[in-house]
Amino acid sequence: MARANDEAAALLRELADLLSITGGDAFKIRAYEKAARSLQGHPEDVADLPPSRLRQIPSVGEAIAKKVEDYLATGTIRQVEELRTRIPAGVRALTEIPGLGPKKALALYEEIGVSSVDELAEAIGRGRLRGLKGFGPKTEENIRHGIELLRQAGERSLVDVAADLADEIVAVLSEVPGVERCAFAGSLRRMRETIGDVDVLAATNDPRPVMEAFTALPFVTEVIAGGDKKTSVRTSRGLQVDLRVVPPEAWGAALQYFTGSQAHNVRTREIAVRAGLRLSEYGIFDVESGALIASETEEEVYARLGLPWIHPTLREDAGEIQAALAGELPRLVTVDDLRGDLHSHTDLTDGTATLEEMVRAAIGRGLEYYAVTDHAPNLVMQRMTSEKMLAQRERIRALNARTPELEILHGTELNIDGDGNVDWDAEFLAGFDVCVASVHSQFRQDKDAMTRRFVRACENPYVHVIGHPTTRSLGRRGPVDADWDEVFRAAARTGTAMEIDCFPDRLDLPADLVRRARRLGVRFSIDTDAHSLRDHRNIRFGVGVAQRGWLTPDDVINTWPLDRLRAFFAAKAERV
């Protein structure tokens, strides 16, 4: 079953969308959106909370709490049901297209009768949008691009959705009597950004009990195919899950085979063939005698091929085989290497937890330092002022005195405007421990303008990290257009780190750009950009991107001791 917090949040977001379509009050719409974020990030299950505790959740006031109670009692929110009857389902479907707002979706339905994504794509192809008020060539191109993004997302899910489901399945199946090992494999083990199907592997000599436990899981909605070796199911989480059961002695070979990627496996099989061997999911066999040579662990399988064990995140046929043969595989950064987090938000702006709560979460992660970087004033909807920021600085100083186990850094997330300028003057910026600077608007600037914008931000002596650089939102918004090599050269020259933002719908920089930036001498920061307590757990996804980008601990500035980090920031101010 989905978590009650997530279902309630989804209904509140739908309510906000429906009100947007009908021209509802903008203040209420923002309130529902903020409450949805707060509910989704709240660590406690709202189904277990009394009404008085519901009202203590940030951004959940009396009226919204009653809507949550409505959901807990009936499984829905009455206002959502009422609005659904007034707004055609086709209009709601159109609002899923990135870049197509609710008012334009309603206009398309009323003007030309379009009520599905496919119908809209056909209408664009036939030129039916031309001449409609508010739908010029640029708008038409943006809608076409939005449809492409939506279709690319297709049946794939974000990595956190797949990981949560896989973790739950592995935990349950690991307790089944006779199961010796259980783990997820496939693209999830390789930490891809989006996941098609989840692959789970179990090792046991008696497959029947584990298959029965698998199909009896409460979120399984359909058994697609069943057997002793493989069972496939559909789930209420929107993902298909394939469970494969192998004998314990074949675990290593099966894990290597089903982790993939297909291209990586082709390379390993080629090595086996040249050595007179046959590699399959059951092991490495001698071709002439048929004798089993290795199968129990991945390390044994790779060793028999003359290779060291290759980390799953590198298995993409992107040079890892050659690096392994040459003894040049990197020692990849891990979650345990991280000493700090340089980007997070509190309820002073758009976070849903207090300063003290976020600090406790950072302590719980075992961090040595933690930066609070609430939004700056140019992101107007967050209503930040210099006075509020200075007051927060004093709170952080007082809190630092009470938390000797953690150094709290006072920072901010600045806004990079269309010309590359940021909030506040140099004197005010000099008072921060760390400044993250991000693009939050004007995403459609041309390539040259966007490149200049980033370069100028890098050249600011008080900008230490460029946050979520491409600004993409997976399945919703594509990356901005920039000459990334030029941006990375500027970052390397000025000593400006590029962020890997851990939010599952961002994972930005992407792994391919991480590798390009690393080759040009860029340093990186892996940050949660946490807006809630639950967001802290996203750190593993950002680390997965860093690993796919071949990063070592030394490439990542928040693995460094704090004195080295401060020296790095100070050196930039002197260099620029």
CSV table of N, CA, C and O in Angstrom, one decimal, residues 21 86-92 94 100 102-116 119-120 128 132 135:
chain,number,residue,atom,x,y,z
A,21,ILE,N,-7.3,25.1,-12.9
A,21,ILE,CA,-8.1,25.1,-14.1
A,21,ILE,C,-9.4,25.9,-14.1
A,21,ILE,O,-9.7,26.6,-15.0
A,86,ARG,N,-16.8,18.4,-12.6
A,86,ARG,CA,-17.0,19.6,-13.4
A,86,ARG,C,-15.9,19.8,-14.5
A,86,ARG,O,-16.1,20.6,-15.4
A,87,ILE,N,-14.8,19.1,-14.3
A,87,ILE,CA,-13.7,19.3,-15.3
A,87,ILE,C,-13.5,18.0,-16.1
A,87,ILE,O,-13.2,17.0,-15.4
A,88,PRO,N,-13.6,18.0,-17.4
A,88,PRO,CA,-13.4,16.8,-18.1
A,88,PRO,C,-12.0,16.1,-17.9
A,88,PRO,O,-11.0,16.8,-17.7
A,89,ALA,N,-12.1,14.8,-17.8
A,89,ALA,CA,-10.8,14.1,-17.6
A,89,ALA,C,-9.8,14.4,-18.6
A,89,ALA,O,-8.6,14.4,-18.3
A,90,GLY,N,-10.2,14.7,-19.8
A,90,GLY,CA,-9.2,15.0,-20.9
A,90,GLY,C,-8.5,16.2,-20.6
A,90,GLY,O,-7.3,16.3,-20.9
A,91,VAL,N,-9.1,17.2,-20.0
A,91,VAL,CA,-8.4,18.5,-19.6
A,91,VAL,C,-7.3,18.2,-18.5
A,91,VAL,O,-6.2,18.6,-18.6
A,92,ARG,N,-7.7,17.3,-17.6
A,92,ARG,CA,-6.7,17.0,-16.5
A,92,ARG,C,-5.6,16.2,-17.1
A,92,ARG,O,-4.4,16.4,-16.7
A,94,LEU,N,-4.3,16.6,-20.1
A,94,LEU,CA,-3.5,17.6,-20.8
A,94,LEU,C,-2.6,18.4,-19.9
A,94,LEU,O,-1.5,18.8,-20.2
A,100,LEU,N,2.5,23.0,-20.3
A,100,LEU,CA,1.1,23.4,-20.7
A,100,LEU,C,0.3,23.6,-19.4
A,100,LEU,O,0.0,22.7,-18.7
A,102,PRO,N,-2.9,24.9,-16.8
A,102,PRO,CA,-4.3,24.5,-16.8
A,102,PRO,C,-5.2,25.4,-17.6
A,102,PRO,O,-6.1,24.8,-18.2
A,103,LYS,N,-5.0,26.7,-17.7
A,103,LYS,CA,-5.8,27.5,-18.5
A,103,LYS,C,-5.7,27.2,-20.0
A,103,LYS,O,-6.7,27.2,-20.7
A,104,LYS,N,-4.5,27.0,-20.5
A,104,LYS,CA,-4.3,26.6,-21.9
A,104,LYS,C,-4.9,25.3,-22.2
A,104,LYS,O,-5.5,25.0,-23.3
A,105,ALA,N,-4.8,24.3,-21.2
A,105,ALA,CA,-5.4,23.0,-21.4
A,105,ALA,C,-6.9,23.1,-21.6
A,105,ALA,O,-7.5,22.5,-22.5
A,106,LEU,N,-7.5,23.9,-20.7
A,106,LEU,CA,-9.0,24.1,-20.8
A,106,LEU,C,-9.4,24.8,-22.2
A,106,LEU,O,-10.3,24.5,-22.8
A,107,ALA,N,-8.5,25.8,-22.6
A,107,ALA,CA,-8.8,26.5,-23.8
A,107,ALA,C,-8.7,25.5,-25.0
A,107,ALA,O,-9.6,25.6,-25.9
A,108,LEU,N,-7.8,24.6,-25.0
A,108,LEU,CA,-7.6,23.6,-26.1
A,108,LEU,C,-8.9,22.7,-26.2
A,108,LEU,O,-9.3,22.4,-27.2
A,109,TYR,N,-9.3,22.3,-25.0
A,109,TYR,CA,-10.5,21.5,-24.9
A,109,TYR,C,-11.7,22.2,-25.5
A,109,TYR,O,-12.5,21.6,-26.3
A,110,GLU,N,-11.9,23.4,-25.1
A,110,GLU,CA,-13.1,24.2,-25.5
A,110,GLU,C,-13.1,24.7,-26.9
A,110,GLU,O,-14.1,24.7,-27.6
A,111,GLU,N,-11.9,25.0,-27.4
A,111,GLU,CA,-11.7,25.6,-28.7
A,111,GLU,C,-11.7,24.5,-29.8
A,111,GLU,O,-12.4,24.7,-30.9
A,112,ILE,N,-10.9,23.5,-29.6
A,112,ILE,CA,-10.8,22.5,-30.7
A,112,ILE,C,-11.1,21.1,-30.3
A,112,ILE,O,-10.9,20.1,-31.0
A,113,GLY,N,-11.7,20.9,-29.1
A,113,GLY,CA,-12.1,19.6,-28.6
A,113,GLY,C,-11.1,18.6,-28.3
A,113,GLY,O,-11.3,17.4,-28.3
A,114,VAL,N,-9.8,19.0,-28.1
A,114,VAL,CA,-8.7,18.1,-27.8
A,114,VAL,C,-8.9,17.6,-26.3
A,114,VAL,O,-9.1,18.4,-25.4
A,115,SER,N,-8.9,16.3,-26.1
A,115,SER,CA,-9.0,15.8,-24.8
A,115,SER,C,-8.1,14.6,-24.4
A,115,SER,O,-8.3,13.9,-23.5
A,116,SER,N,-7.0,14.5,-25.1
A,116,SER,CA,-5.9,13.6,-24.8
A,116,SER,C,-4.6,14.1,-25.4
A,116,SER,O,-4.6,14.9,-26.3
A,119,GLU,N,-4.3,13.2,-29.1
A,119,GLU,CA,-5.2,14.1,-29.9
A,119,GLU,C,-4.5,15.4,-30.1
A,119,GLU,O,-4.5,16.0,-31.1
A,120,LEU,N,-3.8,15.9,-29.0
A,120,LEU,CA,-3.1,17.2,-29.1
A,120,LEU,C,-1.9,17.1,-30.0
A,120,LEU,O,-1.7,18.0,-30.8
A,128,ARG,N,-3.6,22.7,-36.3
A,128,ARG,CA,-4.9,23.2,-35.8
A,128,ARG,C,-4.8,24.2,-34.7
A,128,ARG,O,-5.7,24.9,-34.4
A,132,LEU,N,-5.2,30.2,-32.9
A,132,LEU,CA,-5.8,30.2,-31.6
A,132,LEU,C,-5.2,31.3,-30.8
A,132,LEU,O,-3.9,31.4,-30.8
A,135,PHE,N,-1.7,31.0,-28.7
A,135,PHE,CA,-0.9,29.8,-29.1
A,135,PHE,C,-0.1,30.1,-30.3
A,135,PHE,O,-0.4,29.7,-31.5
